[in-house]
XYZ file of C-alpha atoms in Angstrom:
743
model
C 20.131 127.757 151.076
C 22.477 130.212 148.688
C 21.826 128.232 145.197
C 24.725 127.892 143.661
C 26.546 129.171 140.403
C 24.788 126.020 138.317
C 21.922 126.236 140.013
C 21.620 129.566 139.245
C 22.416 129.079 135.678
C 19.415 126.114 135.252
C 17.038 127.899 136.820
C 17.785 131.771 134.201
C 17.930 129.575 131.165
C 14.519 127.237 132.757
C 12.186 130.966 133.129
C 13.741 132.214 130.216
C 12.998 129.374 128.001
C 8.988 129.564 129.914
C 9.210 132.899 129.155
C 9.717 132.380 125.190
C 6.790 129.376 125.730
C 4.063 131.998 126.946
C 5.081 134.821 124.462
C 4.816 132.552 121.613
C 1.448 130.942 123.263
C 0.762 134.522 122.985
C 0.205 134.100 127.272
C 1.012 138.307 128.618
C 0.101 137.366 132.803
C 2.845 133.713 133.287
C 5.216 135.772 130.619
C 4.909 139.128 132.665
C 5.520 136.274 135.423
C 8.491 135.258 133.918
C 10.460 138.405 133.763
C 9.808 139.240 137.804
C 11.693 136.005 137.956
C 14.149 136.819 136.058
C 14.830 140.182 137.580
C 14.085 138.747 140.803
C 17.427 136.293 140.226
C 19.952 138.807 139.033
C 19.798 141.816 138.551
C 22.076 143.362 136.515
C 22.044 140.805 134.234
C 18.545 141.060 133.421
C 19.510 144.784 132.423
C 22.319 143.870 130.315
C 21.005 141.265 128.033
C 17.901 144.123 127.326
C 14.909 142.012 129.148
C 13.205 145.258 129.327
C 12.458 145.230 125.812
C 11.590 142.058 126.131
C 8.387 143.495 128.387
C 8.316 146.754 126.101
C 7.274 144.933 122.599
C 5.565 142.053 124.739
C 3.536 144.744 126.407
C 2.803 146.302 123.480
C 1.483 143.755 121.815
C -0.640 143.032 123.976
C -2.664 146.167 124.568
C -0.767 147.308 128.042
C 0.832 150.496 126.640
C 1.759 152.656 129.565
C 4.142 149.443 130.601
C 4.941 148.924 127.687
C 5.991 152.190 127.693
C 7.549 152.494 130.856
C 9.559 149.787 129.519
C 10.525 151.000 126.177
C 11.756 153.901 128.861
C 14.453 152.699 131.328
C 15.669 150.242 129.053
C 18.528 151.396 129.355
C 19.987 151.952 125.245
C 20.189 155.382 123.134
C 17.895 157.555 123.786
C 17.427 157.500 119.352
C 16.818 153.692 119.315
C 13.890 153.572 121.633
C 12.457 157.297 120.633
C 10.092 156.042 117.995
C 8.961 153.686 119.744
C 8.250 155.929 122.663
C 6.324 158.285 121.098
C 4.775 155.191 119.361
C 2.649 154.183 122.235
C 2.259 158.138 123.878
C 0.684 159.085 120.714
C -1.701 155.644 121.779
C -2.002 156.869 125.020
C -2.898 160.723 123.881
C -0.165 161.378 126.215
C 0.479 164.596 124.242
C 2.601 166.416 126.843
C 4.333 164.024 127.279
C 5.177 163.659 123.240
C 6.305 166.953 123.493
C 8.206 166.291 126.370
C 9.954 163.326 124.133
C 9.753 165.485 121.008
C 11.640 168.234 123.437
C 14.677 165.605 124.308
C 17.549 166.389 120.716
C 17.693 162.389 120.878
C 19.613 161.924 116.905
C 17.273 160.673 114.857
C 17.126 159.998 110.433
C 15.640 160.930 108.762
C 12.404 159.598 108.790
C 12.068 158.841 111.793
C 12.864 163.234 112.581
C 9.523 163.816 109.885
C 7.272 161.450 112.377
C 8.748 163.528 115.475
C 7.406 167.022 113.932
C 4.178 165.597 112.402
C 3.274 163.392 116.240
C 5.332 167.242 117.748
C 2.152 168.931 115.629
C -0.203 167.137 116.355
C 0.272 167.779 120.041
C 0.924 170.919 120.122
C -3.292 171.582 118.295
C -4.831 168.654 120.622
C -3.271 171.110 123.682
C -4.458 173.600 122.216
C -1.143 175.320 121.336
C -2.062 176.647 117.910
C 0.313 179.209 118.028
C 3.080 176.305 117.969
C 1.258 173.581 115.718
C 1.056 176.291 112.928
C 4.716 176.687 112.859
C 5.914 173.431 112.525
C 3.373 173.189 109.585
C 4.622 175.408 108.172
C 7.526 173.969 107.975
C 5.975 170.785 106.723
C 4.697 172.673 103.574
C 8.601 172.550 102.205
C 9.501 170.807 99.500
C 12.053 168.580 100.636
C 9.292 167.463 103.315
C 8.022 163.968 102.025
C 4.436 163.684 100.571
C 2.188 161.830 103.447
C 3.237 164.534 106.075
C 3.449 167.779 103.172
C -0.220 166.466 102.733
C -1.510 166.750 105.884
C -0.023 169.934 107.149
C -1.628 171.782 103.601
C -4.913 170.111 104.678
C -4.309 171.044 109.280
C -3.598 174.416 108.003
C -6.379 175.182 105.839
C -9.054 173.560 109.315
C -6.501 175.752 111.775
C -7.011 179.063 110.025
C -10.337 178.834 108.576
C -11.646 177.422 113.024
C -9.025 181.043 113.183
C -12.070 182.994 110.791
C -8.435 183.743 108.521
C -10.409 182.338 105.684
C -7.667 184.421 103.054
C -5.577 182.068 104.578
C -7.509 179.048 104.706
C -8.255 178.901 100.814
C -4.391 179.328 99.791
C -3.850 175.775 101.401
C -7.527 173.877 100.321
C -7.475 175.088 96.779
C -2.575 174.268 96.577
C -4.072 170.851 97.606
C -7.430 170.624 95.562
C -4.634 172.217 92.551
C -1.686 170.394 92.764
C -3.202 166.546 94.289
C -6.372 166.152 93.276
C -6.608 163.010 94.242
C -4.906 162.927 97.005
C -7.267 161.681 100.388
C -6.710 165.716 102.237
C -7.585 167.364 98.753
C -11.282 165.947 99.672
C -11.111 166.476 103.302
C -11.115 170.433 101.748
C -13.317 169.962 99.530
C -15.565 169.000 103.015
C -13.877 171.912 104.559
C -15.099 174.641 102.058
C -18.598 173.833 101.816
C -18.286 173.890 105.566
C -16.460 176.760 105.671
C -17.228 178.731 102.730
C -20.601 181.346 102.531
C -22.404 181.422 99.580
C -20.928 183.954 97.514
C -17.432 181.965 97.680
C -19.875 178.595 96.605
C -21.378 180.251 93.949
C -17.916 180.556 91.972
C -17.340 178.797 88.237
C -13.624 178.152 90.005
C -14.626 176.856 92.736
C -17.146 174.374 90.752
C -14.632 173.502 88.680
C -12.012 172.798 91.014
C -14.420 170.622 93.370
C -15.993 169.285 90.308
C -12.600 167.736 89.752
C -11.633 166.844 92.658
C -14.563 164.859 93.517
C -14.338 162.904 89.861
C -10.277 162.023 90.715
C -11.309 160.654 94.523
C -14.514 158.539 92.901
C -16.946 160.805 94.707
C -19.636 160.387 91.529
C -22.920 161.965 93.264
C -20.302 165.092 94.432
C -18.846 165.007 91.207
C -22.309 165.516 89.336
C -23.291 168.148 91.765
C -20.369 170.278 90.307
C -20.298 169.348 87.173
C -24.114 170.255 86.411
C -24.245 173.239 87.589
C -20.913 173.738 85.250
C -23.253 172.610 82.449
C -25.739 175.476 83.402
C -24.433 178.540 84.227
C -20.581 178.615 82.919
C -19.751 180.604 79.960
C -17.074 178.475 78.250
C -18.282 176.458 75.729
C -14.972 174.840 76.339
C -16.032 173.809 79.861
C -19.765 173.775 79.833
C -19.093 170.287 77.330
C -16.574 169.196 79.368
C -18.756 169.209 82.421
C -21.255 167.742 79.917
C -18.993 165.687 78.462
C -17.880 164.077 81.999
C -21.701 164.132 83.853
C -22.239 161.506 81.113
C -18.679 159.842 81.621
C -19.543 159.137 85.993
C -21.750 156.457 84.779
C -19.742 155.130 82.887
C -17.307 154.417 85.498
C -19.952 153.672 88.085
C -20.440 150.242 85.520
C -23.761 151.992 84.226
C -23.020 150.936 80.905
C -26.365 151.382 79.360
C -27.133 154.737 81.189
C -23.668 155.756 80.000
C -24.691 155.503 76.710
C -28.263 157.765 76.607
C -26.213 160.342 78.654
C -23.907 160.139 75.334
C -26.508 159.529 72.860
C -28.458 163.090 74.806
C -25.218 165.224 75.277
C -23.453 164.502 71.833
C -25.577 166.741 69.002
C -25.298 169.578 71.814
C -20.988 168.551 71.888
C -19.814 172.867 69.842
C -16.341 172.406 70.598
C -14.352 169.945 68.329
C -12.033 168.339 71.483
C -15.035 166.524 73.272
C -16.830 165.778 70.283
C -14.128 163.475 69.510
C -14.424 162.119 72.613
C -17.413 161.903 73.410
C -17.959 159.716 70.633
C -15.370 157.155 71.690
C -16.876 156.950 74.458
C -20.278 156.484 73.447
C -18.941 153.945 71.170
C -17.377 152.410 74.251
C -21.133 151.910 76.236
C -22.208 151.256 73.441
C -19.731 148.179 73.092
C -20.098 148.066 77.236
C -23.541 146.942 76.587
C -23.680 144.204 73.295
C -24.150 146.334 70.652
C -21.911 145.607 67.798
C -24.202 146.367 65.290
C -23.992 150.282 66.470
C -20.583 151.188 66.884
C -19.462 149.637 63.862
C -21.907 152.139 62.125
C -21.072 154.720 64.210
C -17.143 154.783 63.983
C -17.756 154.000 60.017
C -20.233 157.646 59.868
C -18.346 159.178 61.920
C -14.509 158.707 60.259
C -14.917 160.683 56.887
C -16.054 164.295 59.382
C -12.222 162.423 61.638
C -10.468 161.631 59.415
C -6.498 161.837 61.364
C -8.836 162.422 64.841
C -6.973 160.686 68.094
C -10.253 159.248 69.116
C -11.715 158.316 65.940
C -8.561 155.915 65.978
C -8.681 155.136 69.294
C -13.287 154.480 68.056
C -11.833 152.106 65.933
C -10.415 149.500 68.521
C -13.824 148.968 69.927
C -14.700 148.256 66.380
C -12.293 145.771 65.437
C -13.340 144.433 69.222
C -17.280 144.188 67.331
C -16.544 143.011 64.191
C -14.700 140.120 65.829
C -17.957 139.587 68.637
C -19.832 139.471 64.681
C -17.902 137.551 63.652
C -17.187 139.543 60.384
C -14.484 138.020 59.327
C -15.003 139.782 56.020
C -14.729 143.810 56.894
C -12.701 142.496 59.461
C -9.938 141.859 57.399
C -11.172 144.835 55.083
C -10.769 147.462 57.766
C -6.432 147.284 57.597
C -7.434 149.430 53.672
C -9.556 152.159 55.949
C -6.786 152.339 58.738
C -4.763 153.158 56.121
C -6.866 156.119 54.995
C -7.749 157.515 58.436
C -4.029 157.843 59.144
C -3.735 154.540 62.197
C -1.004 154.790 64.152
C 1.252 152.179 64.542
C 0.030 151.413 68.037
C -3.464 151.156 66.352
C -2.092 148.257 64.051
C -0.031 146.414 67.271
C -4.012 145.981 68.266
C -5.630 145.274 64.442
C -2.834 142.186 63.964
C -3.298 140.924 67.888
C -6.715 141.015 67.430
C -6.148 139.548 63.601
C -3.520 136.740 65.796
C -6.013 135.589 67.753
C -8.309 134.763 66.381
C -7.198 133.229 63.331
C -6.569 130.331 66.234
C -10.106 130.843 67.112
C -11.406 129.693 63.342
C -8.694 127.355 63.232
C -5.759 129.149 60.758
C -2.577 129.084 62.031
C -0.726 129.924 58.042
C -3.535 133.292 58.214
C -1.816 133.391 62.537
C 1.029 133.195 61.127
C 1.233 136.225 59.137
C -0.976 138.825 61.468
C 1.759 137.828 63.931
C 4.431 138.633 61.468
C 2.988 142.048 61.416
C 2.387 142.565 64.392
C 6.737 141.884 66.354
C 9.002 144.882 65.618
C 12.492 144.571 66.078
C 13.055 146.802 68.803
C 10.483 145.348 70.698
C 10.204 144.797 74.313
C 11.674 142.042 76.769
C 8.296 140.237 77.554
C 6.337 141.141 74.161
C 8.704 139.341 72.493
C 8.354 136.676 74.928
C 5.326 136.713 74.311
C 5.023 137.136 70.210
C 7.874 133.957 71.437
C 4.809 131.911 73.548
C 2.180 132.394 70.616
C 4.509 131.466 68.118
C 5.059 128.379 69.203
C 1.021 127.612 69.497
C 0.967 128.706 65.999
C 3.939 125.677 65.278
C 1.774 123.696 67.772
C -1.248 124.172 66.380
C 0.383 123.881 62.371
C 1.717 120.361 63.442
C 5.359 120.956 63.913
C 6.244 119.548 67.995
C 9.032 120.413 67.561
C 9.768 123.898 66.531
C 7.024 125.362 69.410
C 8.986 123.639 72.106
C 12.474 124.641 70.528
C 10.588 128.855 70.903
C 9.282 127.667 74.543
C 12.581 127.041 75.574
C 13.785 130.254 73.892
C 11.125 131.902 76.326
C 11.387 129.899 79.249
C 15.525 130.270 79.010
C 15.173 134.223 78.579
C 12.850 135.033 81.541
C 11.914 131.762 83.618
C 10.661 133.391 86.245
C 7.831 136.563 84.629
C 4.333 135.238 83.638
C 5.134 134.018 79.973
C 8.207 131.962 80.867
C 6.114 130.384 83.794
C 3.927 129.538 80.523
C 6.337 128.382 78.787
C 7.722 125.965 81.823
C 4.091 124.333 81.671
C 3.330 123.820 78.586
C 6.871 122.366 77.710
C 6.014 120.226 81.449
C 2.654 118.798 79.771
C 4.044 118.191 75.999
C 8.228 117.384 76.569
C 7.132 113.556 75.561
C 6.444 114.927 72.262
C 10.749 116.129 72.182
C 12.567 113.063 70.345
C 16.463 114.576 71.024
C 15.901 114.427 74.599
C 17.854 111.515 75.477
C 20.447 112.997 73.402
C 21.052 115.705 74.934
C 20.779 113.794 78.235
C 24.102 111.296 76.980
C 25.805 114.593 76.335
C 25.563 116.213 80.148
C 26.383 112.270 80.821
C 29.920 112.694 78.450
C 30.425 116.654 79.230
C 33.302 117.469 82.434
C 31.306 120.822 82.098
C 28.393 120.161 80.533
C 27.573 124.683 79.354
C 24.894 126.515 80.961
C 22.889 126.378 77.468
C 21.981 122.132 77.396
C 21.145 122.146 80.790
C 18.434 125.217 80.745
C 17.164 122.592 78.150
C 17.309 119.388 79.873
C 16.120 120.896 83.230
C 12.814 122.358 81.975
C 12.459 118.982 79.731
C 13.338 116.713 82.712
C 11.106 113.878 81.869
C 10.421 112.895 86.147
C 12.298 115.065 89.780
C 15.531 112.062 89.110
C 16.216 113.968 86.165
C 15.780 117.364 86.676
C 17.313 117.061 90.326
C 20.835 116.146 88.826
C 20.512 118.987 85.895
C 20.119 121.029 88.980
C 22.937 120.301 91.508
C 24.905 120.508 87.462
C 23.039 124.048 86.344
C 23.748 126.509 90.244
C 27.834 125.974 90.195
C 26.580 128.335 87.209
C 25.091 130.997 90.227
C 27.227 133.055 91.494
C 29.056 131.507 95.049
C 27.213 134.594 97.177
C 25.739 131.752 100.429
C 28.495 132.615 102.278
C 27.206 136.141 102.517
C 23.480 134.882 103.181
C 23.977 135.732 106.898
C 24.713 137.798 110.153
C 28.278 135.745 111.115
C 29.342 139.300 108.102
C 29.498 141.545 110.990
C 31.538 141.732 114.188
C 30.508 140.152 117.854
C 30.758 143.879 118.701
C 28.439 145.548 115.990
C 25.434 147.912 117.132
C 22.331 145.454 114.849
C 24.306 142.400 115.652
C 23.457 142.881 119.621
C 19.671 144.502 119.206
C 18.940 141.597 116.095
C 20.041 138.470 119.256
C 17.060 140.308 122.118
C 14.843 140.968 119.492
C 14.251 144.542 118.300
C 14.805 143.527 114.722
C 13.070 147.519 113.618
C 16.961 148.792 115.523
C 18.885 145.809 114.102
C 17.997 146.923 110.377
C 17.689 151.390 111.377
C 22.049 150.434 113.043
C 22.880 148.450 110.115
C 24.326 150.434 106.952
C 26.320 149.955 103.735
C 29.255 150.666 104.254
C 29.385 147.859 107.571
C 29.730 144.650 105.135
C 29.512 143.266 101.771
C 26.317 144.834 99.501
C 24.823 141.091 99.702
C 24.588 140.941 103.553
C 23.328 144.626 103.364
C 21.202 143.445 102.244
C 19.981 140.269 103.031
C 19.677 141.879 107.000
C 18.039 144.340 106.056
C 15.475 142.279 104.344
C 15.695 139.648 107.101
C 15.134 142.269 109.451
C 12.601 144.517 108.517
C 10.927 141.150 107.498
C 10.972 139.903 111.523
C 9.983 143.362 113.146
C 6.819 143.251 110.895
C 7.524 145.936 107.361
C 7.676 143.730 104.640
C 7.089 147.035 102.575
C 10.768 147.825 103.725
C 12.022 144.022 103.223
C 10.745 143.228 100.128
C 12.137 146.174 98.546
C 15.863 144.563 100.085
C 15.061 141.392 98.935
C 13.860 142.256 95.015
C 17.506 143.901 95.200
C 19.219 141.073 96.556
C 17.628 138.653 93.475
C 19.118 140.764 91.285
C 22.117 139.435 92.092
C 21.324 136.303 90.147
C 21.580 136.799 85.757
C 18.173 136.311 85.194
C 18.371 133.174 83.314
C 17.522 132.108 86.272
C 14.993 130.203 87.715
C 13.756 131.246 91.168
C 13.220 127.629 93.151
C 17.780 127.196 92.672
C 18.320 130.492 94.955
C 18.485 129.926 98.744
C 14.947 128.918 100.125
C 15.687 132.304 102.058
C 15.773 134.612 99.111
C 12.845 133.742 98.149
C 11.184 134.232 101.223
C 11.679 137.635 101.260
C 10.803 138.084 97.624
C 7.619 136.654 98.030
C 6.876 136.953 102.115
C 4.634 136.002 104.167
C 3.701 139.310 105.908
C 0.412 139.962 108.891
C 0.362 136.051 108.896
C -1.789 135.905 111.136
C -4.697 138.439 109.360
C -4.211 136.886 106.164
C -4.947 133.429 107.423
C -7.495 134.056 109.317
C -9.739 136.322 106.615
C -8.865 133.542 104.052
C -10.836 130.768 106.241
C -12.739 132.468 107.108
C -14.065 133.260 103.068
C -13.102 129.959 101.763
C -9.821 131.437 99.169
C -6.455 130.322 99.710
C -4.131 133.238 101.777
C -2.088 132.816 98.018
C -3.507 134.661 96.403
C -4.707 137.334 99.262
C -0.633 137.244 99.391
C 0.401 137.774 96.699
C -2.696 140.812 95.196
C -1.609 142.656 98.404
C 2.398 142.592 97.191
C 1.556 143.816 93.630
C -1.661 146.714 95.450
C 0.780 147.639 97.717
C 3.845 146.135 98.263
C 2.600 145.229 101.671
C 2.819 149.430 103.232
C -1.142 149.928 105.074
C -1.606 153.492 103.812
C -0.424 153.333 100.482
C -2.423 155.548 98.109
C -2.929 154.983 94.145
C -3.550 158.227 91.916
C -7.276 156.562 91.141
C -7.579 157.187 94.819
C -7.325 153.217 95.719
C -5.994 153.297 99.041
C -4.551 150.879 101.958
C -3.120 147.319 101.615
C -5.328 145.752 99.443
C -5.807 149.405 97.623
C -9.523 149.278 97.370
C -11.041 152.165 96.300
C -13.821 154.031 98.320
C -17.591 153.305 96.692
C -16.125 148.879 96.422
C -15.370 149.598 100.115
C -18.523 150.799 100.992
C -20.112 148.593 99.208
C -18.860 145.600 100.139
C -18.376 146.983 103.850
C -22.476 146.602 104.476
C -22.147 142.477 103.240
C -20.183 142.258 107.419
C -21.151 142.452 111.133
C -17.911 143.918 112.185
C -17.643 147.050 109.880
C -21.028 148.770 109.751
C -19.459 151.436 110.728
C -16.930 151.599 107.799
C -15.541 154.883 107.136
C -12.654 155.469 104.579
C -9.795 156.068 107.344
C -10.265 152.157 107.621
C -8.957 151.223 105.415
C -6.489 151.596 106.401
C -6.306 149.265 108.816
C -4.264 145.789 107.997
C -7.081 144.638 108.900
C -9.702 146.020 107.390
C -7.868 146.123 104.782
C -7.806 142.856 104.594
C -11.049 141.419 106.240
C -12.715 143.515 102.532
C -10.335 142.004 100.031
C -10.767 138.460 101.214
C -14.708 138.289 100.966
C -14.201 140.934 97.942
C -12.776 137.598 96.696
C -14.294 135.058 97.672
C -17.601 137.497 95.566
C -15.575 137.469 92.323
C -14.324 133.501 92.746
C -18.007 132.339 93.385
C -19.044 134.819 90.392
C -16.275 132.966 88.311
C -16.680 129.482 89.224
C -13.038 129.368 90.920
C -10.716 130.702 88.562
C -8.000 132.711 90.090
C -7.003 134.457 86.865
C -10.777 136.062 85.477
C -11.083 136.689 89.781
C -7.661 138.213 89.360
C -8.155 141.166 86.452
C -11.539 141.975 87.950
C -9.709 143.354 91.279
C -8.800 144.739 89.013
C -10.748 146.315 86.151
C -14.375 145.318 87.226
C -16.160 142.751 86.832
C -18.096 144.267 83.610
C -14.599 144.689 81.480
C -13.772 140.899 82.670
C -17.210 139.392 81.315
C -16.555 141.512 78.409
C -12.916 140.388 77.547
C -14.498 136.333 78.094
C -16.943 137.073 74.922
C -13.549 137.797 72.637
C -11.144 134.540 74.300
C -13.689 132.355 75.478
C -13.927 130.618 78.750
C -10.714 128.016 78.192
C -8.054 129.056 77.219
C -6.153 131.193 80.003
C -3.466 132.058 77.416
C -6.458 133.869 74.876
C -7.933 135.625 77.652
C -4.948 137.259 78.499
C -3.942 138.020 75.159
C -7.184 140.048 74.811
C -7.494 141.957 77.722
C -7.529 145.223 75.825
C -6.217 147.527 79.622
C -2.510 148.090 79.028
C -3.075 148.680 83.043
C -4.721 145.175 83.589
C -3.014 142.671 81.149
C 0.290 143.767 83.119
C -1.634 142.989 86.465
C -2.846 139.950 84.941
C 0.909 138.600 85.070
C 2.707 140.469 87.896
C -0.391 138.952 90.518
C -0.397 135.493 88.923
C 3.330 134.995 88.642
C 3.684 136.149 92.323
C 0.318 133.834 93.346
C 2.246 130.765 90.829
C 5.769 131.538 93.430
C 3.742 131.951 97.268
C 2.713 128.481 95.550
C 5.900 127.389 95.083
C 7.725 128.715 97.893
C 5.300 127.585 100.888
C 3.471 124.489 99.290
C 5.912 123.219 96.178
C 2.763 123.712 93.960
C 2.663 125.766 90.696
C -0.953 127.901 90.106
C 0.087 129.091 86.168
C -3.159 127.588 84.094
C -2.232 126.210 79.985
C -4.472 125.991 77.626
C -4.416 121.501 77.216
C -2.655 120.803 73.491
C -4.037 118.257 70.896
C -1.399 116.521 70.529
C 0.785 116.512 67.175
């Protein structure tokens, strides 16, 4: 008996819902069966509603690549939208001839997609033995306009191709271009290995080759290999400068390996042999640094003082004097520290060194419970044109100093200034926590509250003060509702309804093709706010968090800096702090017993969720591992016994390594996230040194004492992100502050 239209519709909806249930449950066979029912019910509707795309996405996710490719290929949509999905499936299947057919289809693609397709075409030609065709495309990809990811690979592929063709002249040209222009790249290191295997003995005995190979290996942290070439240069180079440079780096690699005791001995031996003033000064600084790393503080002071007469106004003397300041602090030699300023002036210390001296004076005075002296040094440290975050940090510290002096009202006023200026930065978050912990001492709160209740339109300044000092949730909620009225009214733009029903992007979003939706949307189609909101949302849903987050941050900047993030629409907060690679992170965090939000914060700041990221320091992948650390951690995991550096670009491997490493650091640092974050960036040795200056209990002191500018900024960024992740998804704070004695 034929079904009535309403019965057919009911049956259609039944199977459509069952499909969604099975898709969510990752039950591919049953989901596929439901798609079959839908197709047989109404083949025309099945095609019009693009159910083939749902089949393609589901099949690809479960590894049924032939089914996925066929579904993408047969889907009745514009070729330019589905080409990259087809390409992805064909590449995974190794269907090189089909890749070439796809490249020849003439589909109109975006610029980024054209680069992807061109690189895939060259790879396919190479795999099929059509080396001439591959050469032509790789030559095109070496052009300056080519994105670096494809350009560097093209240089390497051409070098490799020409060596196979025994055209050494052209092979050397491309290998040497990589080594000279991009020595820290993976491809430069691959080119070194390639030449070691392909070149003859005469070529490999050239000093110029040793220099290139040594520098590339050093930049890629392949220290055993760099030592081999630096030793050759030290033994055979004609130039004094080149020999001194090689000796210097032979010693420095021990410091890079966190072997300061060995490095100190090597520097001590090398110093008398160095003939050039530049490397003498540089090696003296590094020798003093290794002594400090070894805890030989008196030797640091004696070394720096003994060389100050010979190296007057030398840059490396000034750098060495930073080490002397730290050594004096650990020695507790306050009187020598007080007189050091005169000697600094005599040797031409610059403003940066005096800043460092005054910063140490501030914290040392506080540790000596001398707030008056701390304030003296802080005022010396302040400058008229300080950057915003430097002013924020100085105000935060002045608040703690005033508190120590017993002036709690002044302290609270200073912390309010910090919170009002930028409540979402690390210093603003610390100021807010200090206010929350000590707000009961602010005697003027209820008089200000009376003003709030009396005024019809209270000022933003009054509302901010009340918001950060509110004694309970009800007070804060009432103030927040008034504060929100001072925000731009943008929420009505954060919706797909701003697009017409006929817009292609809306159509793709409706069938779950979010990458296509994002690709179809252009800025001219809608308002800036709607454009960035939809782009961020769709890239996130498509699994492209590294693209989503940039649009989310642009969107957040439509609000003034003074707005606390918790007052922004929840959707914006989640776009700025997205949960990407969630299943992998949750699994590995549980396996290693670490906080998944800490992993998310580290990934966000390390790579912005770009799995192919590589830094100038040779750190790779989502969690930006350097090779030596990655190989060490991989040895602890049974699943990664066959680990190679290429695996760092795979999310599963990168996150597994990251979770294990964070677990190790948390164990070594008594579960303290601040020390763990700092060690993730700078190494355990550096963190243990900083702890000897600032102690174990005061996180704000520790951040002040971090001597690496990169690590100081890194700590602030990751701790800020960690806090916001905890707040957005768990309504908790991750900011740690010292317990101040009530005054």
